mmCIF file of C-alpha atoms and ligand atoms in Angstrom:
data_model
loop_
_atom_site.group_PDB
_atom_site.id
_atom_site.type_symbol
_atom_site.label_atom_id
_atom_site.label_comp_id
_atom_site.label_asym_id
_atom_site.label_seq_id
_atom_site.Cartn_x
_atom_site.Cartn_y
_atom_site.Cartn_z
ATOM 1 C CA UNK A 1 -48.315 14.372 4.424
ATOM 2 C CA UNK A 2 -46.933 16.631 7.081
ATOM 3 C CA UNK A 3 -46.381 15.244 10.520
ATOM 4 C CA UNK A 4 -46.780 17.696 13.326
ATOM 5 C CA UNK A 5 -42.969 18.357 13.451
ATOM 6 C CA UNK A 6 -43.296 19.728 9.793
ATOM 7 C CA UNK A 7 -41.240 17.028 8.082
ATOM 8 C CA UNK A 8 -42.534 14.849 5.309
ATOM 9 C CA UNK A 9 -43.528 11.178 6.123
ATOM 10 C CA UNK A 10 -40.733 9.655 3.977
ATOM 11 C CA UNK A 11 -38.228 7.934 6.205
ATOM 12 C CA UNK A 12 -35.101 9.991 6.478
ATOM 13 C CA UNK A 13 -31.723 8.750 5.187
ATOM 14 C CA UNK A 14 -30.725 7.083 8.482
ATOM 15 C CA UNK A 15 -27.375 5.626 8.729
ATOM 16 C CA UNK A 16 -28.552 2.122 9.283
ATOM 17 C CA UNK A 17 -26.358 -0.124 11.393
ATOM 18 C CA UNK A 18 -23.902 -0.106 8.465
ATOM 19 C CA UNK A 19 -21.095 -0.105 11.089
ATOM 20 C CA UNK A 20 -21.976 -3.696 12.156
ATOM 21 C CA UNK A 21 -22.188 -4.952 8.620
ATOM 22 C CA UNK A 22 -19.346 -6.375 6.585
ATOM 23 C CA UNK A 23 -17.817 -4.178 3.950
ATOM 24 C CA UNK A 24 -19.727 -4.244 0.687
ATOM 25 C CA UNK A 25 -22.750 -5.706 2.493
ATOM 26 C CA UNK A 26 -25.194 -3.552 0.475
ATOM 27 C CA UNK A 27 -23.743 -4.675 -2.923
ATOM 28 C CA UNK A 28 -25.348 -8.249 -2.294
ATOM 29 C CA UNK A 29 -28.201 -6.931 0.120
ATOM 30 C CA UNK A 30 -29.325 -3.748 -1.915
ATOM 31 C CA UNK A 31 -31.654 -1.332 -0.053
ATOM 32 C CA UNK A 32 -34.116 -1.485 -2.895
ATOM 33 C CA UNK A 33 -33.948 -5.217 -3.333
ATOM 34 C CA UNK A 34 -35.928 -7.621 -5.582
ATOM 35 C CA UNK A 35 -38.262 -8.595 -2.674
ATOM 36 C CA UNK A 36 -39.274 -4.910 -2.441
ATOM 37 C CA UNK A 37 -40.397 -4.985 -5.922
ATOM 38 C CA UNK A 38 -42.110 -8.273 -6.100
ATOM 39 C CA UNK A 39 -45.694 -6.782 -5.844
ATOM 40 C CA UNK A 40 -45.067 -4.159 -8.519
ATOM 41 C CA UNK A 41 -45.750 -6.047 -11.693
ATOM 42 C CA UNK A 42 -43.243 -5.613 -14.525
ATOM 43 C CA UNK A 43 -41.227 -2.729 -12.790
ATOM 44 C CA UNK A 44 -37.583 -2.679 -13.203
ATOM 45 C CA UNK A 45 -34.877 -0.071 -12.975
ATOM 46 C CA UNK A 46 -32.929 -1.892 -15.596
ATOM 47 C CA UNK A 47 -32.306 -0.284 -18.998
ATOM 48 C CA UNK A 48 -30.488 -1.684 -22.064
ATOM 49 C CA UNK A 49 -29.502 0.674 -24.793
ATOM 50 C CA UNK A 50 -27.181 0.870 -27.834
ATOM 51 C CA UNK A 51 -24.289 2.148 -25.849
ATOM 52 C CA UNK A 52 -24.948 1.444 -22.223
ATOM 53 C CA UNK A 53 -26.892 -0.685 -19.806
ATOM 54 C CA UNK A 54 -28.006 -0.338 -16.157
ATOM 55 C CA UNK A 55 -28.713 -3.859 -14.745
ATOM 56 C CA UNK A 56 -30.227 -3.864 -11.315
ATOM 57 C CA UNK A 57 -30.672 -6.730 -8.970
ATOM 58 C CA UNK A 58 -34.392 -7.442 -9.709
ATOM 59 C CA UNK A 59 -33.246 -8.357 -13.223
ATOM 60 C CA UNK A 60 -30.479 -10.868 -12.495
ATOM 61 C CA UNK A 61 -31.154 -14.225 -13.985
ATOM 62 C CA UNK A 62 -29.121 -16.994 -12.338
ATOM 63 C CA UNK A 63 -28.405 -20.451 -13.854
ATOM 64 C CA UNK A 64 -25.654 -23.061 -12.971
ATOM 65 C CA UNK A 65 -22.246 -22.059 -14.195
ATOM 66 C CA UNK A 66 -20.968 -24.726 -16.574
ATOM 67 C CA UNK A 67 -17.822 -26.334 -15.303
ATOM 68 C CA UNK A 68 -18.333 -24.899 -11.809
ATOM 69 C CA UNK A 69 -19.652 -27.002 -9.064
ATOM 70 C CA UNK A 70 -22.561 -25.804 -6.770
ATOM 71 C CA UNK A 71 -22.376 -22.267 -8.239
ATOM 72 C CA UNK A 72 -25.075 -20.170 -9.833
ATOM 73 C CA UNK A 73 -23.967 -17.411 -12.239
ATOM 74 C CA UNK A 74 -25.631 -14.335 -13.577
ATOM 75 C CA UNK A 75 -23.914 -12.947 -16.746
ATOM 76 C CA UNK A 76 -24.392 -9.147 -16.711
ATOM 77 C CA UNK A 77 -22.202 -8.183 -19.621
ATOM 78 C CA UNK A 78 -21.110 -10.359 -22.500
ATOM 79 C CA UNK A 79 -19.796 -9.901 -26.074
ATOM 80 C CA UNK A 80 -23.696 -10.035 -27.114
ATOM 81 C CA UNK A 81 -23.753 -6.506 -25.887
ATOM 82 C CA UNK A 82 -20.732 -5.596 -28.037
ATOM 83 C CA UNK A 83 -18.165 -5.882 -25.167
ATOM 84 C CA UNK A 84 -14.926 -7.777 -25.602
ATOM 85 C CA UNK A 85 -15.312 -9.166 -21.979
ATOM 86 C CA UNK A 86 -17.733 -10.866 -19.798
ATOM 87 C CA UNK A 87 -18.681 -9.814 -16.291
ATOM 88 C CA UNK A 88 -20.609 -12.126 -14.100
ATOM 89 C CA UNK A 89 -21.633 -12.684 -10.510
ATOM 90 C CA UNK A 90 -20.886 -15.995 -9.130
ATOM 91 C CA UNK A 91 -22.823 -17.240 -6.171
ATOM 92 C CA UNK A 92 -20.937 -19.960 -4.769
ATOM 93 C CA UNK A 93 -22.735 -22.386 -2.307
ATOM 94 C CA UNK A 94 -21.341 -24.684 0.392
ATOM 95 C CA UNK A 95 -18.672 -27.064 -1.087
ATOM 96 C CA UNK A 96 -18.579 -25.286 -4.364
ATOM 97 C CA UNK A 97 -15.616 -24.911 -6.837
ATOM 98 C CA UNK A 98 -14.771 -23.026 -10.020
ATOM 99 C CA UNK A 99 -14.223 -24.310 -13.336
ATOM 100 C CA UNK A 100 -11.395 -23.096 -15.681
ATOM 101 C CA UNK A 101 -12.019 -20.545 -18.204
ATOM 102 C CA UNK A 102 -11.626 -21.514 -22.026
ATOM 103 C CA UNK A 103 -8.050 -21.505 -23.476
ATOM 104 C CA UNK A 104 -6.276 -18.092 -23.765
ATOM 105 C CA UNK A 105 -9.019 -16.397 -21.469
ATOM 106 C CA UNK A 106 -7.619 -14.372 -18.593
ATOM 107 C CA UNK A 107 -9.849 -14.011 -15.435
ATOM 108 C CA UNK A 108 -10.060 -11.522 -12.523
ATOM 109 C CA UNK A 109 -12.133 -12.503 -9.491
ATOM 110 C CA UNK A 110 -13.128 -9.980 -6.674
ATOM 111 C CA UNK A 111 -14.714 -11.183 -3.522
ATOM 112 C CA UNK A 112 -17.806 -9.247 -2.748
ATOM 113 C CA UNK A 113 -19.019 -11.527 0.088
ATOM 114 C CA UNK A 114 -17.892 -14.484 1.900
ATOM 115 C CA UNK A 115 -14.507 -16.256 1.328
ATOM 116 C CA UNK A 116 -12.911 -18.670 -1.185
ATOM 117 C CA UNK A 117 -9.503 -20.557 -1.088
ATOM 118 C CA UNK A 118 -7.389 -20.188 -4.253
ATOM 119 C CA UNK A 119 -5.142 -23.097 -5.116
ATOM 120 C CA UNK A 120 -2.957 -23.567 -8.088
ATOM 121 C CA UNK A 121 -0.123 -25.954 -9.108
ATOM 122 C CA UNK A 122 2.793 -23.630 -8.372
ATOM 123 C CA UNK A 123 2.279 -21.782 -5.033
ATOM 124 C CA UNK A 124 0.540 -22.586 -1.774
ATOM 125 C CA UNK A 125 -3.238 -22.127 -1.338
ATOM 126 C CA UNK A 126 -4.427 -18.666 -0.455
ATOM 127 C CA UNK A 127 -7.525 -17.662 1.316
ATOM 128 C CA UNK A 128 -9.486 -14.756 -0.208
ATOM 129 C CA UNK A 129 -11.849 -12.784 1.818
ATOM 130 C CA UNK A 130 -14.085 -9.866 1.105
ATOM 131 C CA UNK A 131 -12.141 -7.168 -0.695
ATOM 132 C CA UNK A 132 -9.511 -9.560 -1.886
ATOM 133 C CA UNK A 133 -9.000 -10.377 -5.493
ATOM 134 C CA UNK A 134 -6.995 -12.675 -7.896
ATOM 135 C CA UNK A 135 -5.799 -12.233 -11.492
ATOM 136 C CA UNK A 136 -5.414 -15.544 -13.281
ATOM 137 C CA UNK A 137 -3.371 -15.390 -16.558
ATOM 138 C CA UNK A 138 -4.544 -17.313 -19.675
ATOM 139 C CA UNK A 139 -4.281 -20.916 -19.460
ATOM 140 C CA UNK A 140 -3.265 -20.865 -15.741
ATOM 141 C CA UNK A 141 -4.447 -23.875 -13.891
ATOM 142 C CA UNK A 142 -6.239 -22.951 -10.633
ATOM 143 C CA UNK A 143 -9.198 -23.692 -8.570
ATOM 144 C CA UNK A 144 -11.453 -21.463 -6.376
ATOM 145 C CA UNK A 145 -13.083 -23.466 -3.583
ATOM 146 C CA UNK A 146 -15.792 -22.385 -1.073
ATOM 147 C CA UNK A 147 -16.731 -24.218 2.004
ATOM 148 C CA UNK A 148 -19.718 -22.064 3.120
ATOM 149 C CA UNK A 149 -20.684 -19.518 0.661
ATOM 150 C CA UNK A 150 -19.277 -16.573 -1.444
ATOM 151 C CA UNK A 151 -20.198 -14.035 -4.068
ATOM 152 C CA UNK A 152 -17.601 -13.174 -6.710
ATOM 153 C CA UNK A 153 -17.673 -10.692 -9.408
ATOM 154 C CA UNK A 154 -15.694 -12.167 -12.200
ATOM 155 C CA UNK A 155 -14.171 -10.418 -15.347
ATOM 156 C CA UNK A 156 -12.858 -12.666 -18.124
ATOM 157 C CA UNK A 157 -11.650 -11.823 -21.609
ATOM 158 C CA UNK A 158 -9.496 -13.132 -24.329
ATOM 159 C CA UNK A 159 -5.808 -12.082 -23.405
ATOM 160 C CA UNK A 160 -4.520 -9.955 -26.358
ATOM 161 C CA UNK A 161 -0.843 -11.101 -26.590
ATOM 162 C CA UNK A 162 1.585 -8.399 -27.341
ATOM 163 C CA UNK A 163 5.013 -9.578 -28.263
ATOM 164 C CA UNK A 164 6.698 -11.831 -25.809
ATOM 165 C CA UNK A 165 4.933 -10.181 -22.785
ATOM 166 C CA UNK A 166 3.340 -12.386 -20.314
ATOM 167 C CA UNK A 167 1.094 -11.732 -17.161
ATOM 168 C CA UNK A 168 1.475 -13.526 -13.794
ATOM 169 C CA UNK A 169 -0.694 -14.701 -10.954
ATOM 170 C CA UNK A 170 -1.704 -11.607 -8.856
ATOM 171 C CA UNK A 171 -3.410 -11.828 -5.410
ATOM 172 C CA UNK A 172 -4.149 -8.733 -3.458
ATOM 173 C CA UNK A 173 -6.612 -6.744 -1.576
ATOM 174 C CA UNK A 174 -8.017 -3.344 -2.358
ATOM 175 C CA UNK A 175 -7.133 -1.853 1.151
ATOM 176 C CA UNK A 176 -3.332 -2.653 0.424
ATOM 177 C CA UNK A 177 -3.236 -0.800 -2.863
ATOM 178 C CA UNK A 178 -1.735 2.609 -2.844
ATOM 179 C CA UNK A 179 -3.769 5.660 -3.865
ATOM 180 C CA UNK A 180 -2.878 6.910 -7.431
ATOM 181 C CA UNK A 181 -2.621 10.519 -8.632
ATOM 182 C CA UNK A 182 -5.881 11.732 -10.269
ATOM 183 C CA UNK A 183 -4.951 15.194 -11.654
ATOM 184 C CA UNK A 184 -7.948 17.391 -12.110
ATOM 185 C CA UNK A 185 -10.345 14.814 -10.330
ATOM 186 C CA UNK A 186 -11.289 14.524 -6.597
ATOM 187 C CA UNK A 187 -12.138 10.777 -6.577
ATOM 188 C CA UNK A 188 -9.685 8.367 -4.836
ATOM 189 C CA UNK A 189 -8.240 5.869 -7.265
ATOM 190 C CA UNK A 190 -6.746 2.416 -6.811
ATOM 191 C CA UNK A 191 -5.802 -0.050 -9.501
ATOM 192 C CA UNK A 192 -5.709 -3.777 -8.783
ATOM 193 C CA UNK A 193 -3.477 -4.821 -11.455
ATOM 194 C CA UNK A 194 -0.007 -3.671 -12.565
ATOM 195 C CA UNK A 195 0.060 -0.925 -15.165
ATOM 196 C CA UNK A 196 2.772 -2.599 -17.100
ATOM 197 C CA UNK A 197 2.141 -3.232 -20.969
ATOM 198 C CA UNK A 198 1.659 -7.012 -20.499
ATOM 199 C CA UNK A 199 -1.811 -6.401 -18.874
ATOM 200 C CA UNK A 200 -4.478 -5.523 -21.402
ATOM 201 C CA UNK A 201 -7.052 -4.363 -18.811
ATOM 202 C CA UNK A 202 -7.092 -3.006 -15.369
ATOM 203 C CA UNK A 203 -9.691 -2.945 -12.526
ATOM 204 C CA UNK A 204 -10.102 0.435 -10.777
ATOM 205 C CA UNK A 205 -11.695 1.103 -7.457
ATOM 206 C CA UNK A 206 -12.990 4.734 -7.392
ATOM 207 C CA UNK A 207 -14.189 6.389 -4.111
ATOM 208 C CA UNK A 208 -16.252 9.455 -4.037
ATOM 209 C CA UNK A 209 -17.297 11.323 -0.855
ATOM 210 C CA UNK A 210 -21.091 12.537 -0.992
ATOM 211 C CA UNK A 211 -21.236 15.656 -3.300
ATOM 212 C CA UNK A 212 -18.122 14.741 -5.193
ATOM 213 C CA UNK A 213 -18.457 14.180 -8.882
ATOM 214 C CA UNK A 214 -16.404 13.284 -11.955
ATOM 215 C CA UNK A 215 -14.747 16.464 -13.434
ATOM 216 C CA UNK A 216 -14.518 15.093 -16.950
ATOM 217 C CA UNK A 217 -17.725 14.063 -18.832
ATOM 218 C CA UNK A 218 -15.747 11.234 -20.265
ATOM 219 C CA UNK A 219 -15.927 10.004 -23.858
ATOM 220 C CA UNK A 220 -13.300 7.386 -24.696
ATOM 221 C CA UNK A 221 -12.627 4.249 -26.665
ATOM 222 C CA UNK A 222 -12.283 2.003 -23.588
ATOM 223 C CA UNK A 223 -15.169 -0.089 -22.429
ATOM 224 C CA UNK A 224 -16.320 -0.348 -18.962
ATOM 225 C CA UNK A 225 -18.123 -2.871 -16.618
ATOM 226 C CA UNK A 226 -19.017 -1.269 -13.320
ATOM 227 C CA UNK A 227 -20.357 -2.639 -10.004
ATOM 228 C CA UNK A 228 -21.308 -0.080 -7.405
ATOM 229 C CA UNK A 229 -19.906 -1.563 -4.141
ATOM 230 C CA UNK A 230 -21.031 1.217 -1.730
ATOM 231 C CA UNK A 231 -23.089 4.306 -1.758
ATOM 232 C CA UNK A 232 -25.553 6.015 -4.089
ATOM 233 C CA UNK A 233 -25.607 8.862 -6.645
ATOM 234 C CA UNK A 234 -26.547 9.716 -10.195
ATOM 235 C CA UNK A 235 -24.935 8.074 -13.137
ATOM 236 C CA UNK A 236 -25.215 9.935 -16.491
ATOM 237 C CA UNK A 237 -24.881 7.651 -19.496
ATOM 238 C CA UNK A 238 -25.510 9.307 -22.887
ATOM 239 C CA UNK A 239 -28.568 11.516 -22.437
ATOM 240 C CA UNK A 240 -29.920 9.399 -19.497
ATOM 241 C CA UNK A 241 -29.508 10.172 -15.826
ATOM 242 C CA UNK A 242 -29.946 7.205 -13.431
ATOM 243 C CA UNK A 243 -30.209 7.110 -9.739
ATOM 244 C CA UNK A 244 -27.999 4.190 -8.816
ATOM 245 C CA UNK A 245 -27.447 2.284 -5.501
ATOM 246 C CA UNK A 246 -24.852 -0.391 -4.283
ATOM 247 C CA UNK A 247 -25.513 -3.514 -6.078
ATOM 248 C CA UNK A 248 -26.103 -1.944 -9.534
ATOM 249 C CA UNK A 249 -24.152 -2.857 -12.531
ATOM 250 C CA UNK A 250 -23.451 -0.634 -15.452
ATOM 251 C CA UNK A 251 -22.161 -1.493 -19.081
ATOM 252 C CA UNK A 252 -20.466 1.323 -20.911
ATOM 253 C CA UNK A 253 -19.670 0.854 -24.535
ATOM 254 C CA UNK A 254 -16.950 2.684 -26.139
ATOM 255 C CA UNK A 255 -17.577 6.514 -26.544
ATOM 256 C CA UNK A 256 -20.674 6.667 -24.360
ATOM 257 C CA UNK A 257 -20.610 9.909 -22.436
ATOM 258 C CA UNK A 258 -20.311 9.047 -18.888
ATOM 259 C CA UNK A 259 -20.394 10.959 -15.580
ATOM 260 C CA UNK A 260 -20.999 10.183 -11.875
ATOM 261 C CA UNK A 261 -22.018 12.237 -8.821
ATOM 262 C CA UNK A 262 -22.074 10.634 -5.318
ATOM 263 C CA UNK A 263 -24.956 11.563 -3.010
ATOM 264 C CA UNK A 264 -26.267 10.672 0.455
ATOM 265 C CA UNK A 265 -24.378 10.329 3.714
ATOM 266 C CA UNK A 266 -21.767 7.656 2.825
ATOM 267 C CA UNK A 267 -19.071 7.379 0.435
ATOM 268 C CA UNK A 268 -19.505 5.765 -3.013
ATOM 269 C CA UNK A 269 -17.058 3.138 -4.159
ATOM 270 C CA UNK A 270 -17.206 1.409 -7.450
ATOM 271 C CA UNK A 271 -15.295 -1.309 -9.231
ATOM 272 C CA UNK A 272 -14.621 -0.623 -12.816
ATOM 273 C CA UNK A 273 -13.145 -2.772 -15.693
ATOM 274 C CA UNK A 274 -11.198 -0.723 -18.209
ATOM 275 C CA UNK A 275 -9.399 -2.181 -21.263
ATOM 276 C CA UNK A 276 -5.745 -0.464 -21.540
ATOM 277 C CA UNK A 277 -2.356 -0.854 -23.170
ATOM 278 C CA UNK A 278 -3.682 -2.017 -26.532
ATOM 279 C CA UNK A 279 -3.948 0.019 -29.787
ATOM 280 C CA UNK A 280 -7.577 0.393 -30.584
ATOM 281 C CA UNK A 281 -6.919 -0.156 -34.179
HETATM 282 N N1 UGY B 1 -16.770 6.242 -15.731
HETATM 283 C C1 UGY B 1 -15.578 6.200 -15.061
HETATM 284 O O1 UGY B 1 -15.497 6.356 -13.925
HETATM 285 N N2 UGY B 1 -14.373 6.187 -15.857
HETATM 286 C C2 UGY B 1 -13.116 6.112 -15.366
HETATM 287 N N3 UGY B 1 -12.844 7.515 -14.701
HETATM 288 C C3 UGY B 1 -12.013 5.867 -16.374
HETATM 289 O O2 UGY B 1 -12.428 5.757 -17.615
HETATM 290 O O3 UGY B 1 -10.890 5.871 -16.040
HETATM 291 MN MN1 MN B 2 -14.347 5.931 -18.248
#
């Protein structure tokens, strides 16, 4: 319908009071949230195909995480999809704590909302707030404890030993990581783990300004687990083109053609799991 000032009645893309919200707020409070879809029977934006999946918040299924206390987990990617890693959201409630991964499993946690304290046998405890992360080597005793609430995105996989290389505890925050060269690409790239051969995966953060897009329509042997932390755009996966928003998760199997274009008024930032440093044979 045309209002008298000639513009359509759809609400414009207003810069909501994002300035007053904590960083990544939309990743746990998506604009199109489950509550907006509850009167639309059976509708979901989620898709699961042979070589990719788009998992959107109205599809999340939480259940108590075994070995964790007061924590609900929603597994979004597991080897049942063909991946060699798991990606899950951990919603830690008050007075909650983590359990240990199984033997020989490495873990990376990234704080999307709230705060947790990491304690381990060797060093003093560290408080991790939003945008902070920790990498826990396989068989590394630790505990993540939460007093109020926190949402973590967790990646875990069986560590692929290579010779005598070992990995170590890494604690950091995205904003303190340097920008890396991205020849031929315009996005801003940070990596949360060292690039040394001991590490068999890395976690990238990739920032796009509105209108920027991937130059390479990538096809590669590596797998991805993606969480869109900020912004919106179009993700191409295979022959499908998906409008995506902060809070969306994507599984990309090896060799799925993949491409992203950022749209809207604010930057896009996504977190991306990528296996590296190991021979695909
Ligand atoms: N889909 C992606 O963003 N892929 C990354 N550029 C990567 O594979 O490094
Ligand atoms: Mn890729």
